[in-house]
PDB file of C-alpha atoms and ligand atoms in Angstrom:
ATOM      1  CA  MET A   1       0.000   0.000   0.000  1.00 95.00           C
ATOM      2  CA  THR A   2       1.279   3.488  -0.837  1.00 98.00           C
ATOM      3  CA  VAL A   3       1.974   5.470   2.338  1.00 98.00           C
ATOM      4  CA  THR A   4       1.520   9.232   2.073  1.00 98.00           C
ATOM      5  CA  LEU A   5       2.244  12.117   4.444  1.00 98.00           C
ATOM      6  CA  ILE A   6       0.431  15.422   3.863  1.00 99.00           C
ATOM      7  CA  THR A   7       1.478  18.454   5.910  1.00 98.00           C
ATOM      8  CA  GLY A   8      -1.147  20.957   7.065  1.00 98.00           C
ATOM      9  CA  ALA A   9      -3.874  18.474   6.201  1.00 98.00           C
ATOM     10  CA  ASN A  10      -6.353  19.219   8.978  1.00 98.00           C
ATOM     11  CA  LYS A  11      -8.396  21.435   6.644  1.00 98.00           C
ATOM     12  CA  GLY A  12      -8.596  22.986   3.194  1.00 98.00           C
ATOM     13  CA  ILE A  13      -6.833  21.531   0.155  1.00 98.00           C
ATOM     14  CA  GLY A  14      -4.700  19.256   2.353  1.00 98.00           C
ATOM     15  CA  ARG A  15      -7.700  17.570   3.961  1.00 98.00           C
ATOM     16  CA  GLU A  16      -9.409  17.067   0.581  1.00 98.00           C
ATOM     17  CA  THR A  17      -6.176  15.642  -0.850  1.00 98.00           C
ATOM     18  CA  ALA A  18      -6.106  13.225   2.083  1.00 98.00           C
ATOM     19  CA  ARG A  19      -9.734  12.247   1.502  1.00 98.00           C
ATOM     20  CA  GLN A  20      -9.150  11.546  -2.201  1.00 98.00           C
ATOM     21  CA  LEU A  21      -5.917   9.605  -1.657  1.00 98.00           C
ATOM     22  CA  VAL A  22      -7.589   7.455   1.010  1.00 98.00           C
ATOM     23  CA  ALA A  23     -10.339   6.716  -1.519  1.00 98.00           C
ATOM     24  CA  LEU A  24      -7.624   5.652  -3.987  1.00 98.00           C
ATOM     25  CA  GLY A  25      -6.202   3.225  -1.431  1.00 98.00           C
ATOM     26  CA  HIS A  26      -3.342   5.236   0.085  1.00 98.00           C
ATOM     27  CA  ASP A  27      -2.450   4.855   3.740  1.00 98.00           C
ATOM     28  CA  VAL A  28      -2.470   8.577   4.599  1.00 98.00           C
ATOM     29  CA  TRP A  29      -0.846  10.399   7.496  1.00 98.00           C
ATOM     30  CA  ILE A  30      -2.451  13.774   8.163  1.00 98.00           C
ATOM     31  CA  GLY A  31       0.172  16.150   9.514  1.00 98.00           C
ATOM     32  CA  SER A  32      -1.332  18.847  11.709  1.00 98.00           C
ATOM     33  CA  ARG A  33       0.284  21.302  14.092  1.00 98.00           C
ATOM     34  CA  ASP A  34      -2.718  20.929  16.393  1.00 98.00           C
ATOM     35  CA  PRO A  35      -3.143  17.238  17.381  1.00 98.00           C
ATOM     36  CA  ALA A  36      -6.876  17.525  18.083  1.00 98.00           C
ATOM     37  CA  ARG A  37      -7.631  19.133  14.709  1.00 98.00           C
ATOM     38  CA  GLY A  38      -5.464  16.528  13.004  1.00 98.00           C
ATOM     39  CA  ALA A  39      -7.192  13.654  14.781  1.00 98.00           C
ATOM     40  CA  ALA A  40     -10.619  15.029  13.858  1.00 98.00           C
ATOM     41  CA  ALA A  41      -9.687  15.338  10.179  1.00 98.00           C
ATOM     42  CA  ALA A  42      -8.123  11.873  10.182  1.00 98.00           C
ATOM     43  CA  ALA A  43     -11.249  10.345  11.684  1.00 98.00           C
ATOM     44  CA  GLU A  44     -13.359  12.134   9.084  1.00 98.00           C
ATOM     45  CA  VAL A  45     -11.421  10.911   6.041  1.00 98.00           C
ATOM     46  CA  GLY A  46     -10.152   7.543   7.279  1.00 98.00           C
ATOM     47  CA  ALA A  47      -6.494   8.497   7.720  1.00 98.00           C
ATOM     48  CA  ARG A  48      -3.933   8.459  10.523  1.00 98.00           C
ATOM     49  CA  SER A  49      -2.745  11.675  12.118  1.00 98.00           C
ATOM     50  CA  VAL A  50       0.546  12.904  13.456  1.00 98.00           C
ATOM     51  CA  GLN A  51       1.463  16.171  15.173  1.00 98.00           C
ATOM     52  CA  LEU A  52       3.621  18.129  12.738  1.00 98.00           C
ATOM     53  CA  ASP A  53       4.477  21.822  12.843  1.00 98.00           C
ATOM     54  CA  VAL A  54       6.633  22.563   9.799  1.00 98.00           C
ATOM     55  CA  THR A  55       8.304  25.492  11.602  1.00 98.00           C
ATOM     56  CA  ASP A  56       9.513  23.298  14.468  1.00 98.00           C
ATOM     57  CA  ASP A  57      12.519  20.999  13.880  1.00 98.00           C
ATOM     58  CA  ASP A  58      11.719  18.820  16.888  1.00 98.00           C
ATOM     59  CA  SER A  59       8.105  18.395  15.810  1.00 98.00           C
ATOM     60  CA  VAL A  60       9.133  17.435  12.272  1.00 98.00           C
ATOM     61  CA  ARG A  61      11.749  14.943  13.507  1.00 98.00           C
ATOM     62  CA  ALA A  62       9.255  13.391  15.950  1.00 98.00           C
ATOM     63  CA  ALA A  63       6.582  13.114  13.263  1.00 98.00           C
ATOM     64  CA  LEU A  64       8.892  11.287  10.857  1.00 98.00           C
ATOM     65  CA  ALA A  65      10.097   9.068  13.715  1.00 98.00           C
ATOM     66  CA  THR A  66       6.457   8.162  14.439  1.00 98.00           C
ATOM     67  CA  ILE A  67       5.915   7.261  10.777  1.00 98.00           C
ATOM     68  CA  ALA A  68       9.150   5.237  10.680  1.00 98.00           C
ATOM     69  CA  ALA A  69       8.144   3.405  13.854  1.00 98.00           C
ATOM     70  CA  ALA A  70       4.862   2.365  12.252  1.00 98.00           C
ATOM     71  CA  GLY A  71       6.981   0.151  10.011  1.00 97.00           C
ATOM     72  CA  THR A  72       4.962   0.697   6.832  1.00 96.00           C
ATOM     73  CA  GLY A  73       7.454   3.016   5.128  1.00 98.00           C
ATOM     74  CA  LEU A  74       6.752   6.286   3.343  1.00 98.00           C
ATOM     75  CA  ASP A  75       6.311   6.708  -0.421  1.00 98.00           C
ATOM     76  CA  VAL A  76       4.714  10.106  -0.979  1.00 98.00           C
ATOM     77  CA  VAL A  77       5.130  13.453   0.774  1.00 98.00           C
ATOM     78  CA  VAL A  78       2.806  16.362   0.017  1.00 99.00           C
ATOM     79  CA  HIS A  79       4.174  19.680   1.304  1.00 98.00           C
ATOM     80  CA  ASN A  80       0.829  21.408   1.698  1.00 98.00           C
ATOM     81  CA  ALA A  81       1.163  23.491   4.889  1.00 98.00           C
ATOM     82  CA  GLY A  82       1.231  27.164   4.040  1.00 98.00           C
ATOM     83  CA  VAL A  83       0.379  30.666   5.218  1.00 98.00           C
ATOM     84  CA  LEU A  84      -0.596  33.853   3.416  1.00 98.00           C
ATOM     85  CA  THR A  85      -0.300  37.319   4.888  1.00 97.00           C
ATOM     86  CA  THR A  86      -0.736  40.790   3.461  1.00 95.00           C
ATOM     87  CA  ASP A  87       1.465  42.195   6.248  1.00 96.00           C
ATOM     88  CA  LEU A  88       4.894  43.333   5.152  1.00 97.00           C
ATOM     89  CA  ASP A  89       7.400  43.504   7.965  1.00 98.00           C
ATOM     90  CA  GLY A  90      10.171  41.430   9.469  1.00 98.00           C
ATOM     91  CA  PRO A  91       8.069  39.091  11.629  1.00 98.00           C
ATOM     92  CA  ALA A  92       5.606  38.473   8.789  1.00 98.00           C
ATOM     93  CA  ALA A  93       8.498  37.752   6.429  1.00 98.00           C
ATOM     94  CA  LEU A  94      10.115  35.316   8.854  1.00 98.00           C
ATOM     95  CA  ARG A  95       6.828  33.498   9.410  1.00 98.00           C
ATOM     96  CA  SER A  96       6.057  33.321   5.681  1.00 98.00           C
ATOM     97  CA  PHE A  97       9.457  31.955   4.730  1.00 98.00           C
ATOM     98  CA  ASP A  98       9.671  29.684   7.780  1.00 98.00           C
ATOM     99  CA  THR A  99       6.365  28.007   6.936  1.00 98.00           C
ATOM    100  CA  ASN A 100       6.253  28.128   3.131  1.00 98.00           C
ATOM    101  CA  ALA A 101       9.919  27.503   2.327  1.00 98.00           C
ATOM    102  CA  VAL A 102      12.038  26.401   5.302  1.00 98.00           C
ATOM    103  CA  GLY A 103       9.310  23.927   6.280  1.00 98.00           C
ATOM    104  CA  ILE A 104       9.913  22.132   2.987  1.00 98.00           C
ATOM    105  CA  VAL A 105      13.586  21.695   3.852  1.00 98.00           C
ATOM    106  CA  ARG A 106      12.798  20.424   7.362  1.00 98.00           C
ATOM    107  CA  VAL A 107      10.217  17.886   6.222  1.00 99.00           C
ATOM    108  CA  THR A 108      12.135  16.747   3.140  1.00 98.00           C
ATOM    109  CA  GLU A 109      15.387  16.211   5.038  1.00 98.00           C
ATOM    110  CA  ALA A 110      13.592  14.256   7.752  1.00 98.00           C
ATOM    111  CA  ALA A 111      11.681  12.176   5.187  1.00 98.00           C
ATOM    112  CA  LEU A 112      14.579  11.374   2.838  1.00 98.00           C
ATOM    113  CA  PRO A 113      15.736   8.193   4.623  1.00 98.00           C
ATOM    114  CA  LEU A 114      12.235   6.727   4.310  1.00 98.00           C
ATOM    115  CA  LEU A 115      11.747   7.989   0.743  1.00 98.00           C
ATOM    116  CA  ARG A 116      15.037   6.437  -0.381  1.00 98.00           C
ATOM    117  CA  ALA A 117      13.732   3.068   0.817  1.00 98.00           C
ATOM    118  CA  SER A 118      10.530   3.404  -1.247  1.00 98.00           C
ATOM    119  CA  ALA A 119      10.104   1.727  -4.642  1.00 96.00           C
ATOM    120  CA  ALA A 120       8.272   4.772  -6.026  1.00 96.00           C
ATOM    121  CA  PRO A 121       9.125   7.883  -3.989  1.00 98.00           C
ATOM    122  CA  ASN A 122       7.246  11.023  -4.925  1.00 98.00           C
ATOM    123  CA  VAL A 123       7.236  14.507  -3.393  1.00 98.00           C
ATOM    124  CA  VAL A 124       4.660  17.153  -4.288  1.00 98.00           C
ATOM    125  CA  THR A 125       4.966  20.757  -3.124  1.00 98.00           C
ATOM    126  CA  VAL A 126       1.714  22.686  -3.069  1.00 98.00           C
ATOM    127  CA  SER A 127       3.337  25.915  -4.216  1.00 98.00           C
ATOM    128  CA  SER A 128       1.638  28.687  -6.186  1.00 98.00           C
ATOM    129  CA  SER A 129       1.791  30.385  -9.554  1.00 98.00           C
ATOM    130  CA  ALA A 130       1.960  33.563  -7.436  1.00 98.00           C
ATOM    131  CA  GLY A 131       5.576  32.467  -6.987  1.00 98.00           C
ATOM    132  CA  SER A 132       6.201  32.183 -10.740  1.00 98.00           C
ATOM    133  CA  PHE A 133       8.373  34.997 -12.157  1.00 98.00           C
ATOM    134  CA  TRP A 134       6.735  34.339 -15.538  1.00 98.00           C
ATOM    135  CA  ALA A 135       3.211  34.771 -14.137  1.00 98.00           C
ATOM    136  CA  VAL A 136       3.839  37.852 -11.969  1.00 98.00           C
ATOM    137  CA  THR A 137       5.507  39.696 -14.875  1.00 98.00           C
ATOM    138  CA  ASN A 138       2.812  38.759 -17.391  1.00 98.00           C
ATOM    139  CA  PRO A 139       0.000  41.379 -17.591  1.00 98.00           C
ATOM    140  CA  GLU A 140      -2.291  38.700 -19.067  1.00 97.00           C
ATOM    141  CA  ARG A 141      -2.143  36.698 -15.827  1.00 96.00           C
ATOM    142  CA  ALA A 142      -4.120  37.337 -12.625  1.00 94.00           C
ATOM    143  CA  GLU A 143      -0.890  36.945 -10.600  1.00 96.00           C
ATOM    144  CA  TYR A 144       0.410  40.171 -12.237  1.00 96.00           C
ATOM    145  CA  GLY A 145      -1.919  42.245 -10.049  1.00 94.00           C
ATOM    146  CA  LEU A 146      -1.524  40.321  -6.777  1.00 93.00           C
ATOM    147  CA  PRO A 147       0.039  42.519  -4.046  1.00 92.00           C
ATOM    148  CA  LEU A 148       1.248  39.523  -2.003  1.00 96.00           C
ATOM    149  CA  ALA A 149       4.988  40.165  -1.741  1.00 98.00           C
ATOM    150  CA  LEU A 150       5.792  37.702   1.035  1.00 98.00           C
ATOM    151  CA  TYR A 151       3.489  34.970  -0.223  1.00 98.00           C
ATOM    152  CA  SER A 152       4.860  35.240  -3.771  1.00 98.00           C
ATOM    153  CA  ALA A 153       8.488  35.419  -2.650  1.00 98.00           C
ATOM    154  CA  SER A 154       8.168  32.474  -0.257  1.00 98.00           C
ATOM    155  CA  LYS A 155       6.346  30.390  -2.892  1.00 98.00           C
ATOM    156  CA  ALA A 156       9.076  31.240  -5.424  1.00 98.00           C
ATOM    157  CA  ALA A 157      11.502  29.830  -2.849  1.00 99.00           C
ATOM    158  CA  ALA A 158       9.275  26.756  -2.376  1.00 98.00           C
ATOM    159  CA  THR A 159       9.273  26.110  -6.115  1.00 98.00           C
ATOM    160  CA  MET A 160      13.035  26.610  -6.383  1.00 98.00           C
ATOM    161  CA  LEU A 161      13.667  24.253  -3.456  1.00 98.00           C
ATOM    162  CA  THR A 162      11.510  21.640  -5.164  1.00 98.00           C
ATOM    163  CA  LEU A 163      13.471  22.034  -8.400  1.00 98.00           C
ATOM    164  CA  GLN A 164      16.802  21.814  -6.552  1.00 98.00           C
ATOM    165  CA  TYR A 165      15.669  18.654  -4.742  1.00 98.00           C
ATOM    166  CA  ALA A 166      14.605  17.150  -8.084  1.00 98.00           C
ATOM    167  CA  LYS A 167      18.082  17.802  -9.487  1.00 98.00           C
ATOM    168  CA  ALA A 168      19.835  16.460  -6.391  1.00 98.00           C
ATOM    169  CA  HIS A 169      17.723  13.272  -6.163  1.00 98.00           C
ATOM    170  CA  PRO A 170      17.024  11.870  -9.649  1.00 96.00           C
ATOM    171  CA  GLY A 171      15.581   8.706  -8.062  1.00 96.00           C
ATOM    172  CA  ILE A 172      12.829  10.666  -6.313  1.00 97.00           C
ATOM    173  CA  ARG A 173      10.223  12.721  -8.143  1.00 97.00           C
ATOM    174  CA  PHE A 174       9.808  16.285  -6.912  1.00 98.00           C
ATOM    175  CA  ASN A 175       7.202  18.579  -8.468  1.00 98.00           C
ATOM    176  CA  ALA A 176       5.635  21.859  -7.416  1.00 98.00           C
ATOM    177  CA  VAL A 177       1.944  22.338  -8.117  1.00 98.00           C
ATOM    178  CA  GLU A 178      -0.378  25.313  -8.532  1.00 98.00           C
ATOM    179  CA  PRO A 179      -3.709  23.855  -7.384  1.00 98.00           C
ATOM    180  CA  GLY A 180      -5.898  26.681  -8.749  1.00 97.00           C
ATOM    181  CA  PRO A 181      -7.673  29.504  -6.886  1.00 96.00           C
ATOM    182  CA  THR A 182      -9.584  27.833  -4.056  1.00 97.00           C
ATOM    183  CA  ALA A 183     -12.128  28.935  -1.462  1.00 96.00           C
ATOM    184  CA  THR A 184     -10.424  28.049   1.834  1.00 97.00           C
ATOM    185  CA  ASP A 185      -9.709  29.840   5.100  1.00 96.00           C
ATOM    186  CA  MET A 186      -6.534  31.166   3.441  1.00 96.00           C
ATOM    187  CA  THR A 187      -8.477  33.030   0.755  1.00 95.00           C
ATOM    188  CA  ALA A 188     -11.662  33.840   2.701  1.00 93.00           C
ATOM    189  CA  ALA A 189     -10.811  37.569   2.778  1.00 91.00           C
ATOM    190  CA  PHE A 190     -10.640  37.627  -1.038  1.00 88.00           C
ATOM    191  CA  GLY A 191     -13.862  35.695  -1.627  1.00 87.00           C
ATOM    192  CA  ILE A 192     -12.385  33.743  -4.530  1.00 87.00           C
ATOM    193  CA  GLY A 193     -11.984  30.237  -5.727  1.00 94.00           C
ATOM    194  CA  ARG A 194     -13.462  26.851  -6.398  1.00 96.00           C
ATOM    195  CA  SER A 195     -13.946  24.015  -3.928  1.00 97.00           C
ATOM    196  CA  ALA A 196     -10.978  22.476  -2.122  1.00 98.00           C
ATOM    197  CA  ALA A 197     -12.058  19.107  -3.536  1.00 98.00           C
ATOM    198  CA  ASP A 198     -11.651  20.406  -7.117  1.00 98.00           C
ATOM    199  CA  SER A 199      -8.164  21.760  -6.399  1.00 98.00           C
ATOM    200  CA  ALA A 200      -7.143  18.645  -4.480  1.00 98.00           C
ATOM    201  CA  ARG A 201      -7.649  16.676  -7.711  1.00 98.00           C
ATOM    202  CA  VAL A 202      -4.694  18.581  -9.212  1.00 98.00           C
ATOM    203  CA  VAL A 203      -2.520  17.648  -6.229  1.00 98.00           C
ATOM    204  CA  VAL A 204      -3.723  14.038  -6.327  1.00 98.00           C
ATOM    205  CA  ALA A 205      -2.884  13.759 -10.037  1.00 97.00           C
ATOM    206  CA  LEU A 206       0.777  14.573  -9.309  1.00 97.00           C
ATOM    207  CA  ALA A 207       0.853  12.473  -6.136  1.00 98.00           C
ATOM    208  CA  THR A 208      -0.355   9.383  -7.995  1.00 97.00           C
ATOM    209  CA  THR A 209       1.686   9.457 -11.208  1.00 91.00           C
ATOM    210  CA  GLY A 210       4.050   6.511 -11.689  1.00 88.00           C
ATOM    211  CA  PRO A 211       7.844   6.458 -11.431  1.00 89.00           C
ATOM    212  CA  ASP A 212       8.179   7.603 -15.070  1.00 90.00           C
ATOM    213  CA  GLY A 213       6.138  10.750 -14.399  1.00 92.00           C
ATOM    214  CA  LEU A 214       7.287  14.357 -14.394  1.00 93.00           C
ATOM    215  CA  THR A 215       9.991  15.648 -12.084  1.00 97.00           C
ATOM    216  CA  GLY A 216      11.408  19.121 -11.524  1.00 98.00           C
ATOM    217  CA  THR A 217       8.351  21.036 -12.727  1.00 98.00           C
ATOM    218  CA  LEU A 218       5.897  23.692 -11.626  1.00 98.00           C
ATOM    219  CA  THR A 219       2.610  22.277 -12.858  1.00 98.00           C
ATOM    220  CA  ASP A 220      -1.035  23.261 -12.835  1.00 97.00           C
ATOM    221  CA  GLU A 221      -3.991  21.235 -14.065  1.00 96.00           C
ATOM    222  CA  ALA A 222      -3.133  22.046 -17.699  1.00 96.00           C
ATOM    223  CA  GLY A 223       0.496  20.868 -17.369  1.00 96.00           C
ATOM    224  CA  PRO A 224       3.910  22.414 -16.638  1.00 97.00           C
ATOM    225  CA  LEU A 225       4.026  26.215 -16.263  1.00 97.00           C
ATOM    226  CA  PRO A 226       6.927  28.515 -17.146  1.00 97.00           C
ATOM    227  CA  TRP A 227       9.003  29.507 -14.106  1.00 97.00           C
TER     228      TRP A 227
HETATM  229  N1  NAP B   1      -6.396  28.527  -1.580  1.00 63.33           N
HETATM  230  C1  NAP B   1      -5.784  28.863  -2.735  1.00 63.33           C
HETATM  231  O1  NAP B   1      -6.370  29.549  -3.604  1.00 63.33           O
HETATM  232  C2  NAP B   1      -4.374  28.398  -2.999  1.00 63.33           C
HETATM  233  C3  NAP B   1      -3.815  28.665  -4.260  1.00 63.33           C
HETATM  234  C4  NAP B   1      -2.516  28.252  -4.517  1.00 63.33           C
HETATM  235  C5  NAP B   1      -1.812  27.554  -3.545  1.00 63.33           C
HETATM  236  N2  NAP B   1      -2.379  27.306  -2.322  1.00 63.33           N
HETATM  237  C6  NAP B   1      -1.599  26.581  -1.330  1.00 63.33           C
HETATM  238  O2  NAP B   1      -2.311  25.434  -0.916  1.00 63.33           O
HETATM  239  C7  NAP B   1      -1.870  25.039   0.395  1.00 63.33           C
HETATM  240  C8  NAP B   1      -3.095  24.781   1.272  1.00 63.33           C
HETATM  241  O3  NAP B   1      -3.764  26.014   1.449  1.00 63.33           O
HETATM  242  P1  NAP B   1      -5.349  26.134   1.692  1.00 63.33           P
HETATM  243  O4  NAP B   1      -5.866  27.074   0.682  1.00 63.33           O
HETATM  244  O5  NAP B   1      -5.957  24.802   1.841  1.00 63.33           O
HETATM  245  O6  NAP B   1      -5.344  26.957   3.083  1.00 63.33           O
HETATM  246  P2  NAP B   1      -5.861  26.613   4.557  1.00 63.33           P
HETATM  247  O7  NAP B   1      -7.221  26.038   4.534  1.00 63.33           O
HETATM  248  O8  NAP B   1      -5.587  27.846   5.333  1.00 63.33           O
HETATM  249  O9  NAP B   1      -4.867  25.441   5.026  1.00 63.33           O
HETATM  250  C9  NAP B   1      -3.542  25.712   5.355  1.00 63.33           C
HETATM  251  C10 NAP B   1      -3.048  24.537   6.170  1.00 63.33           C
HETATM  252  O10 NAP B   1      -1.664  24.774   6.512  1.00 63.33           O
HETATM  253  C11 NAP B   1      -1.531  24.545   7.894  1.00 63.33           C
HETATM  254  N3  NAP B   1      -0.370  25.219   8.473  1.00 63.33           N
HETATM  255  C12 NAP B   1      -0.099  26.532   8.547  1.00 63.33           C
HETATM  256  N4  NAP B   1       1.045  26.728   9.223  1.00 63.33           N
HETATM  257  C13 NAP B   1       1.498  25.498   9.578  1.00 63.33           C
HETATM  258  C14 NAP B   1       2.618  25.023  10.286  1.00 63.33           C
HETATM  259  N5  NAP B   1       3.526  25.861  10.817  1.00 63.33           N
HETATM  260  N6  NAP B   1       2.778  23.686  10.451  1.00 63.33           N
HETATM  261  C15 NAP B   1       1.878  22.822   9.942  1.00 63.33           C
HETATM  262  N7  NAP B   1       0.772  23.210   9.285  1.00 63.33           N
HETATM  263  C16 NAP B   1       0.599  24.535   9.110  1.00 63.33           C
HETATM  264  C17 NAP B   1      -2.830  25.006   8.495  1.00 63.33           C
HETATM  265  O11 NAP B   1      -2.963  24.515   9.816  1.00 63.33           O
HETATM  266  P3  NAP B   1      -3.833  25.299  10.950  1.00 63.33           P
HETATM  267  O12 NAP B   1      -5.259  24.860  10.778  1.00 63.33           O
HETATM  268  O13 NAP B   1      -3.196  24.829  12.222  1.00 63.33           O
HETATM  269  O14 NAP B   1      -3.659  26.772  10.695  1.00 63.33           O
HETATM  270  C18 NAP B   1      -3.799  24.386   7.500  1.00 63.33           C
HETATM  271  O15 NAP B   1      -3.987  23.021   7.798  1.00 63.33           O
HETATM  272  C19 NAP B   1      -0.981  26.177   0.896  1.00 63.33           C
HETATM  273  O16 NAP B   1       0.387  25.830   0.744  1.00 63.33           O
HETATM  274  C20 NAP B   1      -1.345  27.323  -0.038  1.00 63.33           C
HETATM  275  O17 NAP B   1      -0.311  28.286  -0.147  1.00 63.33           O
HETATM  276  C21 NAP B   1      -3.648  27.701  -2.032  1.00 63.33           C
END
């Protein structure tokens, strides 16, 4: 059985990704910084839960140790945890980069020993086209008008980290995904987006492609995007 860890999966796109992967037969670990919210989501979708705060090295190490101790391995990691702020100051910048970019390094480094032991390791970063230099400099694209400096910059870093991991580990697939504008708590102030279930399908498509699938891309539901 394919074993999958999804960070920040207690709600939103992460929880819907968990629900769909469980339905496809994955053994899913819901990572949640709040254990009670994680347990509730896991019970709802038929997954397991593990406390995991992507900004906390000890929490990340303990979460991966819990998964290792379960003895069922780990095949797929979905870096889904993320924050969006319109604030623009030092603390907001540190929090944005810590969660959206550094968290990917923490979780990937802790997961690599298990991923290397998998027959079909696959890592998906839920990034954003708001972090695409091509999109934010293209007046035809909605991202051109988005005043989200810290979100865009930290997602650009998330995408670059994913690309660098893909180059460093040719035996493991690493792709960044733009799931599409989605109505979640993150975007509630903007009143935009489709259902989390619709966007989760884009994440699930990348998380379930075989070993010959794409690696080192930023992809949306139509295929790879320019950087
Ligand atoms: N919504 C969109 O239109 C859209 C578009 C493009 C990309 N994305 C990306 O999709 C991903 C999911 O976002 P969403 O829209 O589903 O938003 P959401 O409903 O706000 O979910 C965000 C998730 O991240 C978790 N999280 C935040 N900080 C964390 C931390 N330090 N450690 C662990 N988990 C943490 C949250 O946990 P708590 O409940 O504890 O806060 C929550 O489970 C994000 O990476 C986002 O940037 C979203």
